[in-house]
């Protein structure tokens, strides 16, 4: 066995390097930055290099509203919501401007990698429909209003008309959002898929 390869030596990362890598993964997406600019907000970075945008869903993550007693679950639920936002962005790709047929092939050499934008949009729409079916009619309007449209919990009180007390309605909205994000984790590719 003289020809056996030695395993590559892995260098251990410091806790600060691991924290920086996690923060980069959890950073604001270009879509949210554009939405913040449209609403007149300027994103800033604090001492922890965390980007601050006044987006209700991001504020829920920053204040650990998504999982008050578990910071890892809080971040996982936020990643599920972020993946849902990206899927929603991909579902609207075919609404882009059409390209004149005489310009086909004039921008590069050969076909582009991946699916055409219309196919990507169709797959994203199918995923959104499946997400709506999994979550159900009671939680889906809350998920779309908070995660995709960027509204706050108070804006969703109308989805719980049977509760007259505002703080109870807020608690039910938050609970439905948490449960929906847990259900969507496997579909969005953030957590392991469960059997149906």
mmCIF file of C-alpha atoms in Angstrom:
data_model
loop_
_atom_site.group_PDB
_atom_site.id
_atom_site.type_symbol
_atom_site.label_atom_id
_atom_site.label_comp_id
_atom_site.label_asym_id
_atom_site.label_seq_id
_atom_site.Cartn_x
_atom_site.Cartn_y
_atom_site.Cartn_z
ATOM 1 C CA UNK A 1 0.000 0.000 0.000
ATOM 2 C CA UNK A 2 2.740 2.403 -0.843
ATOM 3 C CA UNK A 3 0.486 4.287 -3.279
ATOM 4 C CA UNK A 4 -2.174 5.178 -0.675
ATOM 5 C CA UNK A 5 -2.859 8.882 -0.349
ATOM 6 C CA UNK A 6 -2.691 10.574 2.980
ATOM 7 C CA UNK A 7 -5.832 12.416 3.973
ATOM 8 C CA UNK A 8 -5.636 16.149 3.464
ATOM 9 C CA UNK A 9 -4.910 18.079 6.603
ATOM 10 C CA UNK A 10 -7.793 20.273 7.684
ATOM 11 C CA UNK A 11 -7.119 23.490 9.454
ATOM 12 C CA UNK A 12 -9.433 24.375 12.280
ATOM 13 C CA UNK A 13 -11.125 27.712 12.039
ATOM 14 C CA UNK A 14 -11.230 30.005 15.000
ATOM 15 C CA UNK A 15 -14.604 30.758 16.576
ATOM 16 C CA UNK A 16 -14.445 34.290 15.173
ATOM 17 C CA UNK A 17 -13.876 32.959 11.632
ATOM 18 C CA UNK A 18 -16.844 30.608 12.031
ATOM 19 C CA UNK A 19 -19.003 33.471 13.293
ATOM 20 C CA UNK A 20 -17.949 35.648 10.342
ATOM 21 C CA UNK A 21 -18.835 32.857 7.893
ATOM 22 C CA UNK A 22 -22.275 32.444 9.464
ATOM 23 C CA UNK A 23 -22.898 36.206 9.361
ATOM 24 C CA UNK A 24 -21.958 36.329 5.667
ATOM 25 C CA UNK A 25 -24.455 33.552 4.941
ATOM 26 C CA UNK A 26 -27.171 35.308 6.917
ATOM 27 C CA UNK A 27 -26.500 38.685 5.332
ATOM 28 C CA UNK A 28 -29.137 40.655 3.456
ATOM 29 C CA UNK A 29 -29.947 39.574 -0.078
ATOM 30 C CA UNK A 30 -29.792 42.009 -3.005
ATOM 31 C CA UNK A 31 -33.597 41.914 -3.254
ATOM 32 C CA UNK A 32 -34.019 43.071 0.352
ATOM 33 C CA UNK A 33 -31.350 45.731 -0.089
ATOM 34 C CA UNK A 34 -33.194 47.032 -3.169
ATOM 35 C CA UNK A 35 -36.504 47.019 -1.275
ATOM 36 C CA UNK A 36 -34.862 48.941 1.564
ATOM 37 C CA UNK A 37 -33.508 51.532 -0.877
ATOM 38 C CA UNK A 38 -36.954 51.896 -2.466
ATOM 39 C CA UNK A 39 -38.498 52.610 0.931
ATOM 40 C CA UNK A 40 -35.844 55.225 1.712
ATOM 41 C CA UNK A 41 -33.811 53.187 4.211
ATOM 42 C CA UNK A 42 -30.045 52.956 4.298
ATOM 43 C CA UNK A 43 -28.635 49.652 5.525
ATOM 44 C CA UNK A 44 -25.788 49.953 7.999
ATOM 45 C CA UNK A 45 -23.371 47.528 9.621
ATOM 46 C CA UNK A 46 -22.933 47.491 13.364
ATOM 47 C CA UNK A 47 -19.855 46.450 15.369
ATOM 48 C CA UNK A 48 -20.684 42.755 14.877
ATOM 49 C CA UNK A 49 -20.688 43.261 11.074
ATOM 50 C CA UNK A 50 -24.390 42.481 11.037
ATOM 51 C CA UNK A 51 -26.273 44.451 8.407
ATOM 52 C CA UNK A 52 -29.250 46.268 9.848
ATOM 53 C CA UNK A 53 -32.306 46.926 7.702
ATOM 54 C CA UNK A 54 -35.670 47.832 9.103
ATOM 55 C CA UNK A 55 -37.369 44.801 7.607
ATOM 56 C CA UNK A 56 -39.897 43.199 9.979
ATOM 57 C CA UNK A 57 -38.788 39.660 9.202
ATOM 58 C CA UNK A 58 -35.135 40.565 9.793
ATOM 59 C CA UNK A 59 -36.119 42.362 12.985
ATOM 60 C CA UNK A 60 -37.893 39.192 14.109
ATOM 61 C CA UNK A 61 -34.637 37.288 13.619
ATOM 62 C CA UNK A 62 -32.539 39.946 15.343
ATOM 63 C CA UNK A 63 -34.882 40.002 18.361
ATOM 64 C CA UNK A 64 -35.202 36.191 18.429
ATOM 65 C CA UNK A 65 -38.940 36.263 17.910
ATOM 66 C CA UNK A 66 -38.805 33.288 15.535
ATOM 67 C CA UNK A 67 -37.476 31.045 18.337
ATOM 68 C CA UNK A 68 -37.117 32.877 21.662
ATOM 69 C CA UNK A 69 -35.211 30.135 23.505
ATOM 70 C CA UNK A 70 -33.058 28.700 20.705
ATOM 71 C CA UNK A 71 -30.818 30.980 18.638
ATOM 72 C CA UNK A 72 -29.927 28.188 16.173
ATOM 73 C CA UNK A 73 -33.601 27.448 15.474
ATOM 74 C CA UNK A 74 -34.184 31.191 15.158
ATOM 75 C CA UNK A 75 -31.578 31.375 12.374
ATOM 76 C CA UNK A 76 -32.871 28.198 10.699
ATOM 77 C CA UNK A 77 -36.391 29.606 10.526
ATOM 78 C CA UNK A 78 -35.016 32.841 9.103
ATOM 79 C CA UNK A 79 -33.086 30.887 6.452
ATOM 80 C CA UNK A 80 -36.289 29.067 5.491
ATOM 81 C CA UNK A 81 -38.034 32.416 5.059
ATOM 82 C CA UNK A 82 -35.105 33.777 3.081
ATOM 83 C CA UNK A 83 -35.209 30.744 0.792
ATOM 84 C CA UNK A 84 -38.937 31.346 0.311
ATOM 85 C CA UNK A 85 -38.184 34.969 -0.656
ATOM 86 C CA UNK A 86 -35.623 33.848 -3.228
ATOM 87 C CA UNK A 87 -38.055 31.303 -4.656
ATOM 88 C CA UNK A 88 -40.665 34.032 -4.966
ATOM 89 C CA UNK A 89 -38.131 36.203 -6.808
ATOM 90 C CA UNK A 90 -37.368 33.337 -9.217
ATOM 91 C CA UNK A 91 -41.087 32.777 -9.802
ATOM 92 C CA UNK A 92 -41.367 36.287 -11.225
ATOM 93 C CA UNK A 93 -38.421 35.973 -13.650
ATOM 94 C CA UNK A 94 -40.521 35.688 -16.772
ATOM 95 C CA UNK A 95 -41.988 39.129 -16.126
ATOM 96 C CA UNK A 96 -38.705 40.626 -17.286
ATOM 97 C CA UNK A 97 -38.476 42.476 -20.572
ATOM 98 C CA UNK A 98 -38.494 40.341 -23.678
ATOM 99 C CA UNK A 99 -35.402 40.271 -25.892
ATOM 100 C CA UNK A 100 -35.752 40.855 -29.613
ATOM 101 C CA UNK A 101 -35.153 37.637 -31.608
ATOM 102 C CA UNK A 102 -32.421 39.266 -33.694
ATOM 103 C CA UNK A 103 -30.330 39.699 -30.520
ATOM 104 C CA UNK A 104 -30.245 35.970 -29.677
ATOM 105 C CA UNK A 105 -26.681 34.731 -29.484
ATOM 106 C CA UNK A 106 -25.161 38.189 -29.758
ATOM 107 C CA UNK A 107 -24.143 38.403 -26.117
ATOM 108 C CA UNK A 108 -21.967 35.344 -25.663
ATOM 109 C CA UNK A 109 -20.504 32.150 -27.056
ATOM 110 C CA UNK A 110 -22.889 29.212 -26.971
ATOM 111 C CA UNK A 111 -25.836 28.461 -24.724
ATOM 112 C CA UNK A 112 -26.013 29.723 -21.171
ATOM 113 C CA UNK A 113 -25.700 27.157 -18.396
ATOM 114 C CA UNK A 114 -28.800 26.093 -16.519
ATOM 115 C CA UNK A 115 -32.448 26.261 -17.415
ATOM 116 C CA UNK A 116 -34.054 29.071 -19.381
ATOM 117 C CA UNK A 117 -35.515 31.767 -17.180
ATOM 118 C CA UNK A 118 -39.066 30.758 -18.030
ATOM 119 C CA UNK A 119 -38.380 27.162 -16.892
ATOM 120 C CA UNK A 120 -36.788 28.411 -13.698
ATOM 121 C CA UNK A 121 -39.841 30.569 -13.061
ATOM 122 C CA UNK A 122 -42.159 27.593 -13.649
ATOM 123 C CA UNK A 123 -40.224 25.404 -11.211
ATOM 124 C CA UNK A 124 -40.284 28.191 -8.624
ATOM 125 C CA UNK A 125 -44.040 28.618 -9.077
ATOM 126 C CA UNK A 126 -44.547 24.880 -8.594
ATOM 127 C CA UNK A 127 -42.518 25.062 -5.400
ATOM 128 C CA UNK A 128 -44.586 28.008 -4.164
ATOM 129 C CA UNK A 129 -47.815 26.102 -4.872
ATOM 130 C CA UNK A 130 -46.491 23.098 -2.974
ATOM 131 C CA UNK A 131 -45.496 25.384 -0.102
ATOM 132 C CA UNK A 132 -49.008 26.845 -0.050
ATOM 133 C CA UNK A 133 -50.520 23.355 0.034
ATOM 134 C CA UNK A 134 -48.257 22.234 2.880
ATOM 135 C CA UNK A 135 -48.778 25.297 5.041
ATOM 136 C CA UNK A 136 -52.526 25.518 4.581
ATOM 137 C CA UNK A 137 -55.024 28.334 4.087
ATOM 138 C CA UNK A 138 -54.790 29.672 7.653
ATOM 139 C CA UNK A 139 -51.036 30.290 7.668
ATOM 140 C CA UNK A 140 -50.174 30.976 4.009
ATOM 141 C CA UNK A 141 -51.524 34.573 3.949
ATOM 142 C CA UNK A 142 -49.490 35.305 7.084
ATOM 143 C CA UNK A 143 -46.314 33.808 5.594
ATOM 144 C CA UNK A 144 -46.657 35.723 2.330
ATOM 145 C CA UNK A 145 -47.516 38.988 4.087
ATOM 146 C CA UNK A 146 -44.611 38.877 6.563
ATOM 147 C CA UNK A 147 -41.864 37.010 4.692
ATOM 148 C CA UNK A 148 -42.438 37.995 1.066
ATOM 149 C CA UNK A 149 -44.160 41.380 1.280
ATOM 150 C CA UNK A 150 -42.228 42.622 4.313
ATOM 151 C CA UNK A 151 -45.153 43.484 6.596
ATOM 152 C CA UNK A 152 -45.158 43.311 10.371
ATOM 153 C CA UNK A 153 -47.081 41.020 12.715
ATOM 154 C CA UNK A 154 -49.536 43.816 13.520
ATOM 155 C CA UNK A 155 -50.456 44.085 9.848
ATOM 156 C CA UNK A 156 -51.661 40.465 9.925
ATOM 157 C CA UNK A 157 -54.202 40.839 12.729
ATOM 158 C CA UNK A 158 -57.000 40.861 10.157
ATOM 159 C CA UNK A 159 -56.213 37.230 9.307
ATOM 160 C CA UNK A 160 -57.334 36.247 12.830
ATOM 161 C CA UNK A 161 -60.803 37.848 13.022
ATOM 162 C CA UNK A 162 -62.034 35.545 15.797
ATOM 163 C CA UNK A 163 -59.684 37.146 18.358
ATOM 164 C CA UNK A 164 -60.540 40.650 19.481
ATOM 165 C CA UNK A 165 -57.562 41.196 21.783
ATOM 166 C CA UNK A 166 -54.600 42.559 19.765
ATOM 167 C CA UNK A 167 -51.889 40.841 21.805
ATOM 168 C CA UNK A 168 -53.605 37.459 21.428
ATOM 169 C CA UNK A 169 -53.935 37.966 17.688
ATOM 170 C CA UNK A 170 -50.219 38.873 17.514
ATOM 171 C CA UNK A 171 -49.346 35.695 19.448
ATOM 172 C CA UNK A 172 -51.435 33.535 17.103
ATOM 173 C CA UNK A 173 -49.909 35.195 14.019
ATOM 174 C CA UNK A 174 -46.380 34.617 15.358
ATOM 175 C CA UNK A 175 -47.183 31.012 16.237
ATOM 176 C CA UNK A 176 -48.656 30.280 12.801
ATOM 177 C CA UNK A 177 -45.598 31.823 11.174
ATOM 178 C CA UNK A 178 -43.221 29.681 13.263
ATOM 179 C CA UNK A 179 -45.119 26.465 12.512
ATOM 180 C CA UNK A 180 -45.295 27.300 8.799
ATOM 181 C CA UNK A 181 -41.556 27.942 8.620
ATOM 182 C CA UNK A 182 -40.904 24.606 10.337
ATOM 183 C CA UNK A 183 -43.145 22.832 7.821
ATOM 184 C CA UNK A 184 -41.400 24.507 4.864
ATOM 185 C CA UNK A 185 -37.839 23.743 6.010
ATOM 186 C CA UNK A 186 -37.498 20.511 4.046
ATOM 187 C CA UNK A 187 -39.209 21.849 0.930
ATOM 188 C CA UNK A 188 -36.938 24.903 0.801
ATOM 189 C CA UNK A 189 -33.823 22.758 1.262
ATOM 190 C CA UNK A 190 -32.767 24.249 4.588
ATOM 191 C CA UNK A 191 -33.544 21.244 6.801
ATOM 192 C CA UNK A 192 -33.790 17.521 6.079
ATOM 193 C CA UNK A 193 -36.884 16.458 4.160
ATOM 194 C CA UNK A 194 -39.503 14.560 6.084
ATOM 195 C CA UNK A 195 -41.865 11.966 4.647
ATOM 196 C CA UNK A 196 -45.328 13.210 3.760
#
